[in-house]
PDB file of N, CA, C and O and ligand atoms in Angstrom:
ATOM      1  N   MET H   1      66.833  79.767 147.430  1.00 87.00           N
ATOM      2  CA  MET H   1      65.633  80.094 146.665  1.00 87.00           C
ATOM      3  C   MET H   1      66.001  80.912 145.426  1.00 87.00           C
ATOM      4  O   MET H   1      65.412  80.720 144.368  1.00 87.00           O
ATOM      5  N   GLY H   2      66.994  81.777 145.550  1.00 93.00           N
ATOM      6  CA  GLY H   2      67.422  82.600 144.419  1.00 93.00           C
ATOM      7  C   GLY H   2      67.975  81.760 143.281  1.00 93.00           C
ATOM      8  O   GLY H   2      67.687  82.026 142.107  1.00 93.00           O
ATOM      9  N   VAL H   3      68.735  80.741 143.622  1.00 95.00           N
ATOM     10  CA  VAL H   3      69.264  79.851 142.574  1.00 95.00           C
ATOM     11  C   VAL H   3      68.108  79.113 141.916  1.00 95.00           C
ATOM     12  O   VAL H   3      68.115  78.888 140.705  1.00 95.00           O
ATOM     13  N   GLY H   4      67.098  78.785 142.693  1.00 93.00           N
ATOM     14  CA  GLY H   4      65.919  78.127 142.140  1.00 93.00           C
ATOM     15  C   GLY H   4      65.197  79.008 141.139  1.00 93.00           C
ATOM     16  O   GLY H   4      64.813  78.552 140.051  1.00 93.00           O
ATOM     17  N   VAL H   5      65.008  80.269 141.481  1.00 94.00           N
ATOM     18  CA  VAL H   5      64.340  81.208 140.568  1.00 94.00           C
ATOM     19  C   VAL H   5      65.181  81.403 139.312  1.00 94.00           C
ATOM     20  O   VAL H   5      64.658  81.401 138.192  1.00 94.00           O
ATOM     21  N   LEU H   6      66.484  81.534 139.510  1.00 96.00           N
ATOM     22  CA  LEU H   6      67.393  81.716 138.376  1.00 96.00           C
ATOM     23  C   LEU H   6      67.374  80.497 137.442  1.00 96.00           C
ATOM     24  O   LEU H   6      67.584  80.627 136.246  1.00 96.00           O
ATOM     25  N   THR H   7      67.096  79.338 137.975  1.00 96.00           N
ATOM     26  CA  THR H   7      67.016  78.123 137.168  1.00 96.00           C
ATOM     27  C   THR H   7      65.629  77.966 136.550  1.00 96.00           C
ATOM     28  O   THR H   7      65.491  77.487 135.426  1.00 96.00           O
ATOM     29  N   HIS H   8      64.608  78.371 137.292  1.00 96.00           N
ATOM     30  CA  HIS H   8      63.215  78.186 136.851  1.00 96.00           C
ATOM     31  C   HIS H   8      62.874  79.019 135.609  1.00 96.00           C
ATOM     32  O   HIS H   8      62.289  78.493 134.654  1.00 96.00           O
ATOM     33  N   GLU H   9      63.220  80.268 135.622  1.00 97.00           N
ATOM     34  CA  GLU H   9      62.759  81.165 134.543  1.00 97.00           C
ATOM     35  C   GLU H   9      63.227  80.731 133.147  1.00 97.00           C
ATOM     36  O   GLU H   9      62.436  80.752 132.211  1.00 97.00           O
ATOM     37  N   PRO H  10      64.475  80.298 132.974  1.00 96.00           N
ATOM     38  CA  PRO H  10      64.876  79.821 131.635  1.00 96.00           C
ATOM     39  C   PRO H  10      64.112  78.583 131.179  1.00 96.00           C
ATOM     40  O   PRO H  10      64.046  78.312 129.976  1.00 96.00           O
ATOM     41  N   MET H  11      63.524  77.836 132.116  1.00 97.00           N
ATOM     42  CA  MET H  11      62.740  76.660 131.720  1.00 97.00           C
ATOM     43  C   MET H  11      61.536  77.085 130.876  1.00 97.00           C
ATOM     44  O   MET H  11      61.127  76.370 129.967  1.00 97.00           O
ATOM     45  N   HIS H  12      60.975  78.260 131.167  1.00 97.00           N
ATOM     46  CA  HIS H  12      59.880  78.778 130.333  1.00 97.00           C
ATOM     47  C   HIS H  12      60.379  79.054 128.920  1.00 97.00           C
ATOM     48  O   HIS H  12      59.706  78.754 127.942  1.00 97.00           O
ATOM     49  N   MET H  13      61.587  79.624 128.854  1.00 96.00           N
ATOM     50  CA  MET H  13      62.145  79.947 127.541  1.00 96.00           C
ATOM     51  C   MET H  13      62.486  78.693 126.742  1.00 96.00           C
ATOM     52  O   MET H  13      62.568  78.729 125.524  1.00 96.00           O
ATOM     53  N   SER H  14      62.674  77.576 127.442  1.00 95.00           N
ATOM     54  CA  SER H  14      63.000  76.333 126.738  1.00 95.00           C
ATOM     55  C   SER H  14      61.750  75.511 126.412  1.00 95.00           C
ATOM     56  O   SER H  14      61.867  74.380 125.953  1.00 95.00           O
ATOM     57  N   GLY H  15      60.564  76.092 126.669  1.00 95.00           N
ATOM     58  CA  GLY H  15      59.343  75.446 126.209  1.00 95.00           C
ATOM     59  C   GLY H  15      58.377  74.972 127.264  1.00 95.00           C
ATOM     60  O   GLY H  15      57.304  74.478 126.939  1.00 95.00           O
ATOM     61  N   HIS H  16      58.731  75.104 128.534  1.00 94.00           N
ATOM     62  CA  HIS H  16      57.821  74.686 129.602  1.00 94.00           C
ATOM     63  C   HIS H  16      56.907  75.862 129.970  1.00 94.00           C
ATOM     64  O   HIS H  16      57.266  76.701 130.796  1.00 94.00           O
ATOM     65  N   ALA H  17      55.742  75.933 129.357  1.00 95.00           N
ATOM     66  CA  ALA H  17      54.813  77.034 129.650  1.00 95.00           C
ATOM     67  C   ALA H  17      54.133  76.842 131.001  1.00 95.00           C
ATOM     68  O   ALA H  17      53.875  77.809 131.718  1.00 95.00           O
ATOM     69  N   ASP H  18      53.864  75.607 131.358  1.00 96.00           N
ATOM     70  CA  ASP H  18      53.192  75.290 132.619  1.00 96.00           C
ATOM     71  C   ASP H  18      54.154  75.507 133.790  1.00 96.00           C
ATOM     72  O   ASP H  18      55.305  75.053 133.741  1.00 96.00           O
ATOM     73  N   GLU H  19      53.687  76.181 134.845  1.00 97.00           N
ATOM     74  CA  GLU H  19      54.564  76.480 135.990  1.00 97.00           C
ATOM     75  C   GLU H  19      55.079  75.220 136.674  1.00 97.00           C
ATOM     76  O   GLU H  19      56.250  75.129 137.039  1.00 97.00           O
ATOM     77  N   ALA H  20      54.215  74.236 136.859  1.00 96.00           N
ATOM     78  CA  ALA H  20      54.640  73.005 137.541  1.00 96.00           C
ATOM     79  C   ALA H  20      55.678  72.250 136.713  1.00 96.00           C
ATOM     80  O   ALA H  20      56.644  71.706 137.264  1.00 96.00           O
ATOM     81  N   GLN H  21      55.494  72.229 135.403  1.00 96.00           N
ATOM     82  CA  GLN H  21      56.481  71.567 134.544  1.00 96.00           C
ATOM     83  C   GLN H  21      57.804  72.324 134.569  1.00 96.00           C
ATOM     84  O   GLN H  21      58.878  71.719 134.622  1.00 96.00           O
ATOM     85  N   ALA H  22      57.713  73.657 134.513  1.00 97.00           N
ATOM     86  CA  ALA H  22      58.935  74.469 134.548  1.00 97.00           C
ATOM     87  C   ALA H  22      59.672  74.277 135.872  1.00 97.00           C
ATOM     88  O   ALA H  22      60.900  74.148 135.898  1.00 97.00           O
ATOM     89  N   GLU H  23      58.924  74.246 136.968  1.00 96.00           N
ATOM     90  CA  GLU H  23      59.567  74.090 138.272  1.00 96.00           C
ATOM     91  C   GLU H  23      60.196  72.702 138.409  1.00 96.00           C
ATOM     92  O   GLU H  23      61.298  72.564 138.943  1.00 96.00           O
ATOM     93  N   CYS H  24      59.516  71.680 137.911  1.00 95.00           N
ATOM     94  CA  CYS H  24      60.087  70.329 138.009  1.00 95.00           C
ATOM     95  C   CYS H  24      61.350  70.219 137.156  1.00 95.00           C
ATOM     96  O   CYS H  24      62.333  69.607 137.586  1.00 95.00           O
ATOM     97  N   ALA H  25      61.334  70.807 135.977  1.00 95.00           N
ATOM     98  CA  ALA H  25      62.548  70.811 135.155  1.00 95.00           C
ATOM     99  C   ALA H  25      63.649  71.589 135.868  1.00 95.00           C
ATOM    100  O   ALA H  25      64.826  71.216 135.834  1.00 95.00           O
ATOM    101  N   SER H  26      63.255  72.657 136.541  1.00 95.00           N
ATOM    102  CA  SER H  26      64.211  73.496 137.260  1.00 95.00           C
ATOM    103  C   SER H  26      64.877  72.752 138.417  1.00 95.00           C
ATOM    104  O   SER H  26      66.098  72.801 138.562  1.00 95.00           O
ATOM    105  N   VAL H  27      64.089  72.062 139.223  1.00 94.00           N
ATOM    106  CA  VAL H  27      64.680  71.392 140.386  1.00 94.00           C
ATOM    107  C   VAL H  27      65.691  70.322 139.964  1.00 94.00           C
ATOM    108  O   VAL H  27      66.572  69.970 140.745  1.00 94.00           O
ATOM    109  N   GLN H  28      65.557  69.867 138.738  1.00 93.00           N
ATOM    110  CA  GLN H  28      66.497  68.860 138.237  1.00 93.00           C
ATOM    111  C   GLN H  28      67.739  69.492 137.623  1.00 93.00           C
ATOM    112  O   GLN H  28      68.632  68.780 137.127  1.00 93.00           O
ATOM    113  N   ARG H  29      67.807  70.846 137.662  1.00 94.00           N
ATOM    114  CA  ARG H  29      68.964  71.554 137.103  1.00 94.00           C
ATOM    115  C   ARG H  29      69.559  72.568 138.070  1.00 94.00           C
ATOM    116  O   ARG H  29      70.514  73.266 137.725  1.00 94.00           O
ATOM    117  N   ILE H  30      69.011  72.653 139.266  1.00 95.00           N
ATOM    118  CA  ILE H  30      69.519  73.631 140.231  1.00 95.00           C
ATOM    119  C   ILE H  30      70.999  73.407 140.512  1.00 95.00           C
ATOM    120  O   ILE H  30      71.775  74.366 140.632  1.00 95.00           O
ATOM    121  N   ASP H  31      71.405  72.159 140.580  1.00 94.00           N
ATOM    122  CA  ASP H  31      72.816  71.884 140.857  1.00 94.00           C
ATOM    123  C   ASP H  31      73.703  72.441 139.744  1.00 94.00           C
ATOM    124  O   ASP H  31      74.781  72.978 139.995  1.00 94.00           O
ATOM    125  N   GLN H  32      73.240  72.352 138.495  1.00 94.00           N
ATOM    126  CA  GLN H  32      74.027  72.870 137.369  1.00 94.00           C
ATOM    127  C   GLN H  32      74.159  74.386 137.457  1.00 94.00           C
ATOM    128  O   GLN H  32      75.237  74.941 137.211  1.00 94.00           O
ATOM    129  N   THR H  33      73.065  75.051 137.826  1.00 96.00           N
ATOM    130  CA  THR H  33      73.114  76.512 137.979  1.00 96.00           C
ATOM    131  C   THR H  33      74.072  76.893 139.096  1.00 96.00           C
ATOM    132  O   THR H  33      74.879  77.812 138.943  1.00 96.00           O
ATOM    133  N   ALA H  34      73.992  76.167 140.202  1.00 96.00           N
ATOM    134  CA  ALA H  34      74.865  76.483 141.347  1.00 96.00           C
ATOM    135  C   ALA H  34      76.336  76.329 140.968  1.00 96.00           C
ATOM    136  O   ALA H  34      77.168  77.159 141.346  1.00 96.00           O
ATOM    137  N   VAL H  35      76.661  75.297 140.205  1.00 96.00           N
ATOM    138  CA  VAL H  35      78.054  75.098 139.770  1.00 96.00           C
ATOM    139  C   VAL H  35      78.486  76.259 138.869  1.00 96.00           C
ATOM    140  O   VAL H  35      79.590  76.784 139.001  1.00 96.00           O
ATOM    141  N   LEU H  36      77.590  76.679 137.962  1.00 97.00           N
ATOM    142  CA  LEU H  36      77.923  77.815 137.083  1.00 97.00           C
ATOM    143  C   LEU H  36      78.160  79.093 137.889  1.00 97.00           C
ATOM    144  O   LEU H  36      78.916  79.964 137.470  1.00 97.00           O
ATOM    145  N   LEU H  37      77.527  79.183 139.067  1.00 97.00           N
ATOM    146  CA  LEU H  37      77.702  80.356 139.923  1.00 97.00           C
ATOM    147  C   LEU H  37      78.896  80.224 140.867  1.00 97.00           C
ATOM    148  O   LEU H  37      79.173  81.128 141.644  1.00 97.00           O
ATOM    149  N   GLY H  38      79.581  79.060 140.797  1.00 98.00           N
ATOM    150  CA  GLY H  38      80.808  78.923 141.580  1.00 98.00           C
ATOM    151  C   GLY H  38      80.764  77.916 142.710  1.00 98.00           C
ATOM    152  O   GLY H  38      81.755  77.754 143.432  1.00 98.00           O
ATOM    153  N   ALA H  39      79.644  77.240 142.897  1.00 97.00           N
ATOM    154  CA  ALA H  39      79.567  76.238 143.971  1.00 97.00           C
ATOM    155  C   ALA H  39      80.348  74.994 143.579  1.00 97.00           C
ATOM    156  O   ALA H  39      80.504  74.705 142.390  1.00 97.00           O
ATOM    157  N   SER H  40      80.821  74.284 144.590  1.00 97.00           N
ATOM    158  CA  SER H  40      81.444  72.985 144.309  1.00 97.00           C
ATOM    159  C   SER H  40      80.329  71.996 143.967  1.00 97.00           C
ATOM    160  O   SER H  40      79.146  72.269 144.202  1.00 97.00           O
ATOM    161  N   GLU H  41      80.696  70.860 143.406  1.00 94.00           N
ATOM    162  CA  GLU H  41      79.694  69.826 143.071  1.00 94.00           C
ATOM    163  C   GLU H  41      78.930  69.403 144.326  1.00 94.00           C
ATOM    164  O   GLU H  41      77.715  69.235 144.288  1.00 94.00           O
ATOM    165  N   ALA H  42      79.636  69.228 145.424  1.00 95.00           N
ATOM    166  CA  ALA H  42      78.992  68.799 146.671  1.00 95.00           C
ATOM    167  C   ALA H  42      78.029  69.869 147.183  1.00 95.00           C
ATOM    168  O   ALA H  42      76.916  69.560 147.622  1.00 95.00           O
ATOM    169  N   GLU H  43      78.471  71.131 147.133  1.00 96.00           N
ATOM    170  CA  GLU H  43      77.592  72.229 147.569  1.00 96.00           C
ATOM    171  C   GLU H  43      76.358  72.312 146.679  1.00 96.00           C
ATOM    172  O   GLU H  43      75.245  72.532 147.153  1.00 96.00           O
ATOM    173  N   ALA H  44      76.568  72.139 145.383  1.00 95.00           N
ATOM    174  CA  ALA H  44      75.465  72.236 144.431  1.00 95.00           C
ATOM    175  C   ALA H  44      74.443  71.134 144.651  1.00 95.00           C
ATOM    176  O   ALA H  44      73.230  71.380 144.639  1.00 95.00           O
ATOM    177  N   LEU H  45      74.911  69.932 144.867  1.00 93.00           N
ATOM    178  CA  LEU H  45      73.994  68.828 145.105  1.00 93.00           C
ATOM    179  C   LEU H  45      73.260  69.015 146.436  1.00 93.00           C
ATOM    180  O   LEU H  45      72.059  68.750 146.544  1.00 93.00           O
ATOM    181  N   GLY H  46      73.974  69.524 147.435  1.00 94.00           N
ATOM    182  CA  GLY H  46      73.335  69.824 148.722  1.00 94.00           C
ATOM    183  C   GLY H  46      72.254  70.875 148.570  1.00 94.00           C
ATOM    184  O   GLY H  46      71.176  70.760 149.167  1.00 94.00           O
ATOM    185  N   LEU H  47      72.535  71.884 147.759  1.00 94.00           N
ATOM    186  CA  LEU H  47      71.544  72.932 147.510  1.00 94.00           C
ATOM    187  C   LEU H  47      70.316  72.355 146.813  1.00 94.00           C
ATOM    188  O   LEU H  47      69.177  72.664 147.178  1.00 94.00           O
ATOM    189  N   ALA H  48      70.553  71.496 145.812  1.00 92.00           N
ATOM    190  CA  ALA H  48      69.426  70.883 145.089  1.00 92.00           C
ATOM    191  C   ALA H  48      68.574  70.042 146.031  1.00 92.00           C
ATOM    192  O   ALA H  48      67.347  70.104 145.990  1.00 92.00           O
ATOM    193  N   HIS H  49      69.216  69.288 146.889  1.00 92.00           N
ATOM    194  CA  HIS H  49      68.467  68.449 147.834  1.00 92.00           C
ATOM    195  C   HIS H  49      67.704  69.319 148.824  1.00 92.00           C
ATOM    196  O   HIS H  49      66.551  69.023 149.147  1.00 92.00           O
ATOM    197  N   SER H  50      68.341  70.390 149.315  1.00 93.00           N
ATOM    198  CA  SER H  50      67.659  71.293 150.247  1.00 93.00           C
ATOM    199  C   SER H  50      66.462  71.944 149.588  1.00 93.00           C
ATOM    200  O   SER H  50      65.395  72.074 150.197  1.00 93.00           O
ATOM    201  N   HIS H  51      66.629  72.376 148.361  1.00 92.00           N
ATOM    202  CA  HIS H  51      65.517  73.012 147.639  1.00 92.00           C
ATOM    203  C   HIS H  51      64.344  72.029 147.528  1.00 92.00           C
ATOM    204  O   HIS H  51      63.198  72.395 147.777  1.00 92.00           O
ATOM    205  N   MET H  52      64.658  70.807 147.181  1.00 90.00           N
ATOM    206  CA  MET H  52      63.595  69.802 147.004  1.00 90.00           C
ATOM    207  C   MET H  52      62.937  69.454 148.336  1.00 90.00           C
ATOM    208  O   MET H  52      61.738  69.221 148.387  1.00 90.00           O
ATOM    209  N   ARG H  53      63.716  69.426 149.404  1.00 92.00           N
ATOM    210  CA  ARG H  53      63.184  69.037 150.710  1.00 92.00           C
ATOM    211  C   ARG H  53      62.481  70.194 151.418  1.00 92.00           C
ATOM    212  O   ARG H  53      61.445  70.007 152.044  1.00 92.00           O
ATOM    213  N   ILE H  54      63.002  71.414 151.295  1.00 92.00           N
ATOM    214  CA  ILE H  54      62.487  72.543 152.075  1.00 92.00           C
ATOM    215  C   ILE H  54      61.525  73.410 151.270  1.00 92.00           C
ATOM    216  O   ILE H  54      60.431  73.725 151.733  1.00 92.00           O
ATOM    217  N   TRP H  55      61.930  73.823 150.068  1.00 91.00           N
ATOM    218  CA  TRP H  55      61.133  74.792 149.317  1.00 91.00           C
ATOM    219  C   TRP H  55      60.054  74.161 148.454  1.00 91.00           C
ATOM    220  O   TRP H  55      58.928  74.643 148.405  1.00 91.00           O
ATOM    221  N   TYR H  56      60.418  73.093 147.771  1.00 92.00           N
ATOM    222  CA  TYR H  56      59.467  72.519 146.820  1.00 92.00           C
ATOM    223  C   TYR H  56      58.136  72.130 147.479  1.00 92.00           C
ATOM    224  O   TYR H  56      57.070  72.454 146.945  1.00 92.00           O
ATOM    225  N   PRO H  57      58.136  71.487 148.639  1.00 91.00           N
ATOM    226  CA  PRO H  57      56.853  71.113 149.260  1.00 91.00           C
ATOM    227  C   PRO H  57      55.998  72.315 149.660  1.00 91.00           C
ATOM    228  O   PRO H  57      54.795  72.175 149.848  1.00 91.00           O
ATOM    229  N   ARG H  58      56.619  73.488 149.793  1.00 92.00           N
ATOM    230  CA  ARG H  58      55.879  74.688 150.226  1.00 92.00           C
ATOM    231  C   ARG H  58      55.278  75.465 149.052  1.00 92.00           C
ATOM    232  O   ARG H  58      54.550  76.434 149.271  1.00 92.00           O
ATOM    233  N   LEU H  59      55.612  75.074 147.853  1.00 92.00           N
ATOM    234  CA  LEU H  59      55.077  75.787 146.697  1.00 92.00           C
ATOM    235  C   LEU H  59      53.587  75.523 146.554  1.00 92.00           C
ATOM    236  O   LEU H  59      53.108  74.436 146.871  1.00 92.00           O
ATOM    237  N   SER H  60      52.873  76.503 146.038  1.00 92.00           N
ATOM    238  CA  SER H  60      51.437  76.305 145.817  1.00 92.00           C
ATOM    239  C   SER H  60      51.236  75.306 144.683  1.00 92.00           C
ATOM    240  O   SER H  60      52.163  74.998 143.935  1.00 92.00           O
ATOM    241  N   SER H  61      50.030  74.826 144.543  1.00 92.00           N
ATOM    242  CA  SER H  61      49.741  73.760 143.583  1.00 92.00           C
ATOM    243  C   SER H  61      50.067  74.167 142.148  1.00 92.00           C
ATOM    244  O   SER H  61      50.348  73.310 141.314  1.00 92.00           O
ATOM    245  N   ARG H  62      50.066  75.454 141.877  1.00 95.00           N
ATOM    246  CA  ARG H  62      50.384  75.910 140.516  1.00 95.00           C
ATOM    247  C   ARG H  62      51.822  75.561 140.119  1.00 95.00           C
ATOM    248  O   ARG H  62      52.119  75.342 138.949  1.00 95.00           O
ATOM    249  N   TRP H  63      52.715  75.530 141.109  1.00 94.00           N
ATOM    250  CA  TRP H  63      54.137  75.255 140.855  1.00 94.00           C
ATOM    251  C   TRP H  63      54.550  73.848 141.278  1.00 94.00           C
ATOM    252  O   TRP H  63      55.687  73.474 141.134  1.00 94.00           O
ATOM    253  N   HIS H  64      53.632  73.095 141.818  1.00 92.00           N
ATOM    254  CA  HIS H  64      53.943  71.799 142.421  1.00 92.00           C
ATOM    255  C   HIS H  64      53.263  70.695 141.617  1.00 92.00           C
ATOM    256  O   HIS H  64      52.131  70.842 141.194  1.00 92.00           O
ATOM    257  N   SER H  65      53.949  69.594 141.407  1.00 91.00           N
ATOM    258  CA  SER H  65      53.371  68.468 140.666  1.00 91.00           C
ATOM    259  C   SER H  65      53.619  67.161 141.402  1.00 91.00           C
ATOM    260  O   SER H  65      54.723  66.922 141.899  1.00 91.00           O
ATOM    261  N   GLN H  66      52.614  66.334 141.445  1.00 91.00           N
ATOM    262  CA  GLN H  66      52.752  64.998 142.042  1.00 91.00           C
ATOM    263  C   GLN H  66      53.676  64.135 141.184  1.00 91.00           C
ATOM    264  O   GLN H  66      54.190  63.126 141.651  1.00 91.00           O
ATOM    265  N   ASP H  67      53.860  64.535 139.922  1.00 91.00           N
ATOM    266  CA  ASP H  67      54.711  63.779 139.007  1.00 91.00           C
ATOM    267  C   ASP H  67      56.187  64.123 139.152  1.00 91.00           C
ATOM    268  O   ASP H  67      57.033  63.490 138.528  1.00 91.00           O
ATOM    269  N   CYS H  68      56.494  65.140 139.956  1.00 92.00           N
ATOM    270  CA  CYS H  68      57.878  65.580 140.129  1.00 92.00           C
ATOM    271  C   CYS H  68      58.522  64.811 141.280  1.00 92.00           C
ATOM    272  O   CYS H  68      58.847  65.377 142.331  1.00 92.00           O
ATOM    273  N   VAL H  69      58.654  63.537 141.085  1.00 89.00           N
ATOM    274  CA  VAL H  69      59.254  62.636 142.071  1.00 89.00           C
ATOM    275  C   VAL H  69      60.100  61.611 141.313  1.00 89.00           C
ATOM    276  O   VAL H  69      59.984  61.479 140.092  1.00 89.00           O
ATOM    277  N   SER H  70      60.911  60.901 142.056  1.00 86.00           N
ATOM    278  CA  SER H  70      61.702  59.851 141.443  1.00 86.00           C
ATOM    279  C   SER H  70      60.792  58.870 140.712  1.00 86.00           C
ATOM    280  O   SER H  70      59.828  58.365 141.277  1.00 86.00           O
ATOM    281  N   TRP H  71      61.084  58.662 139.451  1.00 88.00           N
ATOM    282  CA  TRP H  71      60.342  57.782 138.553  1.00 88.00           C
ATOM    283  C   TRP H  71      58.946  58.297 138.249  1.00 88.00           C
ATOM    284  O   TRP H  71      58.137  57.583 137.661  1.00 88.00           O
ATOM    285  N   GLY H  72      58.652  59.548 138.604  1.00 90.00           N
ATOM    286  CA  GLY H  72      57.399  60.162 138.176  1.00 90.00           C
ATOM    287  C   GLY H  72      57.503  60.528 136.704  1.00 90.00           C
ATOM    288  O   GLY H  72      58.589  60.488 136.114  1.00 90.00           O
ATOM    289  N   SER H  73      56.407  60.897 136.099  1.00 90.00           N
ATOM    290  CA  SER H  73      56.423  61.179 134.662  1.00 90.00           C
ATOM    291  C   SER H  73      57.288  62.386 134.313  1.00 90.00           C
ATOM    292  O   SER H  73      57.713  62.528 133.170  1.00 90.00           O
ATOM    293  N   ALA H  74      57.573  63.268 135.289  1.00 89.00           N
ATOM    294  CA  ALA H  74      58.415  64.431 135.029  1.00 89.00           C
ATOM    295  C   ALA H  74      59.889  64.186 135.366  1.00 89.00           C
ATOM    296  O   ALA H  74      60.729  65.052 135.152  1.00 89.00           O
ATOM    297  N   ASP H  75      60.203  63.014 135.858  1.00 89.00           N
ATOM    298  CA  ASP H  75      61.583  62.661 136.184  1.00 89.00           C
ATOM    299  C   ASP H  75      62.381  62.518 134.894  1.00 89.00           C
ATOM    300  O   ASP H  75      62.026  61.721 134.029  1.00 89.00           O
ATOM    301  N   GLU H  76      63.432  63.314 134.747  1.00 89.00           N
ATOM    302  CA  GLU H  76      64.266  63.274 133.543  1.00 89.00           C
ATOM    303  C   GLU H  76      65.426  62.295 133.688  1.00 89.00           C
ATOM    304  O   GLU H  76      66.258  62.193 132.792  1.00 89.00           O
ATOM    305  N   HIS H  77      65.508  61.642 134.825  1.00 87.00           N
ATOM    306  CA  HIS H  77      66.510  60.610 135.089  1.00 87.00           C
ATOM    307  C   HIS H  77      67.930  61.132 134.875  1.00 87.00           C
ATOM    308  O   HIS H  77      68.775  60.444 134.304  1.00 87.00           O
ATOM    309  N   SER H  78      68.170  62.355 135.309  1.00 79.00           N
ATOM    310  CA  SER H  78      69.518  62.904 135.223  1.00 79.00           C
ATOM    311  C   SER H  78      70.409  62.185 136.241  1.00 79.00           C
ATOM    312  O   SER H  78      69.915  61.624 137.218  1.00 79.00           O
ATOM    313  N   PRO H  79      71.730  62.187 135.999  1.00 73.00           N
ATOM    314  CA  PRO H  79      72.616  61.416 136.871  1.00 73.00           C
ATOM    315  C   PRO H  79      72.611  61.878 138.322  1.00 73.00           C
ATOM    316  O   PRO H  79      72.752  61.075 139.229  1.00 73.00           O
ATOM    317  N   LEU H  80      72.468  63.186 138.545  1.00 70.00           N
ATOM    318  CA  LEU H  80      72.443  63.710 139.913  1.00 70.00           C
ATOM    319  C   LEU H  80      71.027  64.173 140.210  1.00 70.00           C
ATOM    320  O   LEU H  80      70.634  65.279 139.854  1.00 70.00           O
ATOM    321  N   LEU H  81      70.257  63.337 140.836  1.00 73.00           N
ATOM    322  CA  LEU H  81      68.851  63.647 141.085  1.00 73.00           C
ATOM    323  C   LEU H  81      68.676  64.439 142.368  1.00 73.00           C
ATOM    324  O   LEU H  81      69.398  64.220 143.331  1.00 73.00           O
ATOM    325  N   PRO H  82      67.700  65.355 142.385  1.00 73.00           N
ATOM    326  CA  PRO H  82      67.463  66.128 143.592  1.00 73.00           C
ATOM    327  C   PRO H  82      66.660  65.363 144.641  1.00 73.00           C
ATOM    328  O   PRO H  82      66.480  65.830 145.740  1.00 73.00           O
ATOM    329  N   TRP H  83      66.099  64.208 144.283  1.00 72.00           N
ATOM    330  CA  TRP H  83      65.290  63.461 145.241  1.00 72.00           C
ATOM    331  C   TRP H  83      66.011  62.235 145.726  1.00 72.00           C
ATOM    332  O   TRP H  83      66.983  61.821 145.258  1.00 72.00           O
TER     333      TRP H  83
HETATM  334 ZN1   ZN G 101      57.453  80.214 136.158  1.00 75.75          ZN
END
């Protein structure tokens, strides 16, 4: 969850004012943050998948978007997807 928060907050600084948009952009970059913090690629991808499977569904509607799914409008189609 800490890596998620660390990834989420800069999304606001990059222009995502809406919490759900910021969180969706964040979940697609959690693996990058984890690698910067020293995780291996495999650990980072595992963390991103865990975040999406365990934490993301528990977020309140303010931070959660139906569009934050594979091929949803918020999907950035990055090579390593969290879903
Ligand atoms: Zn936020």
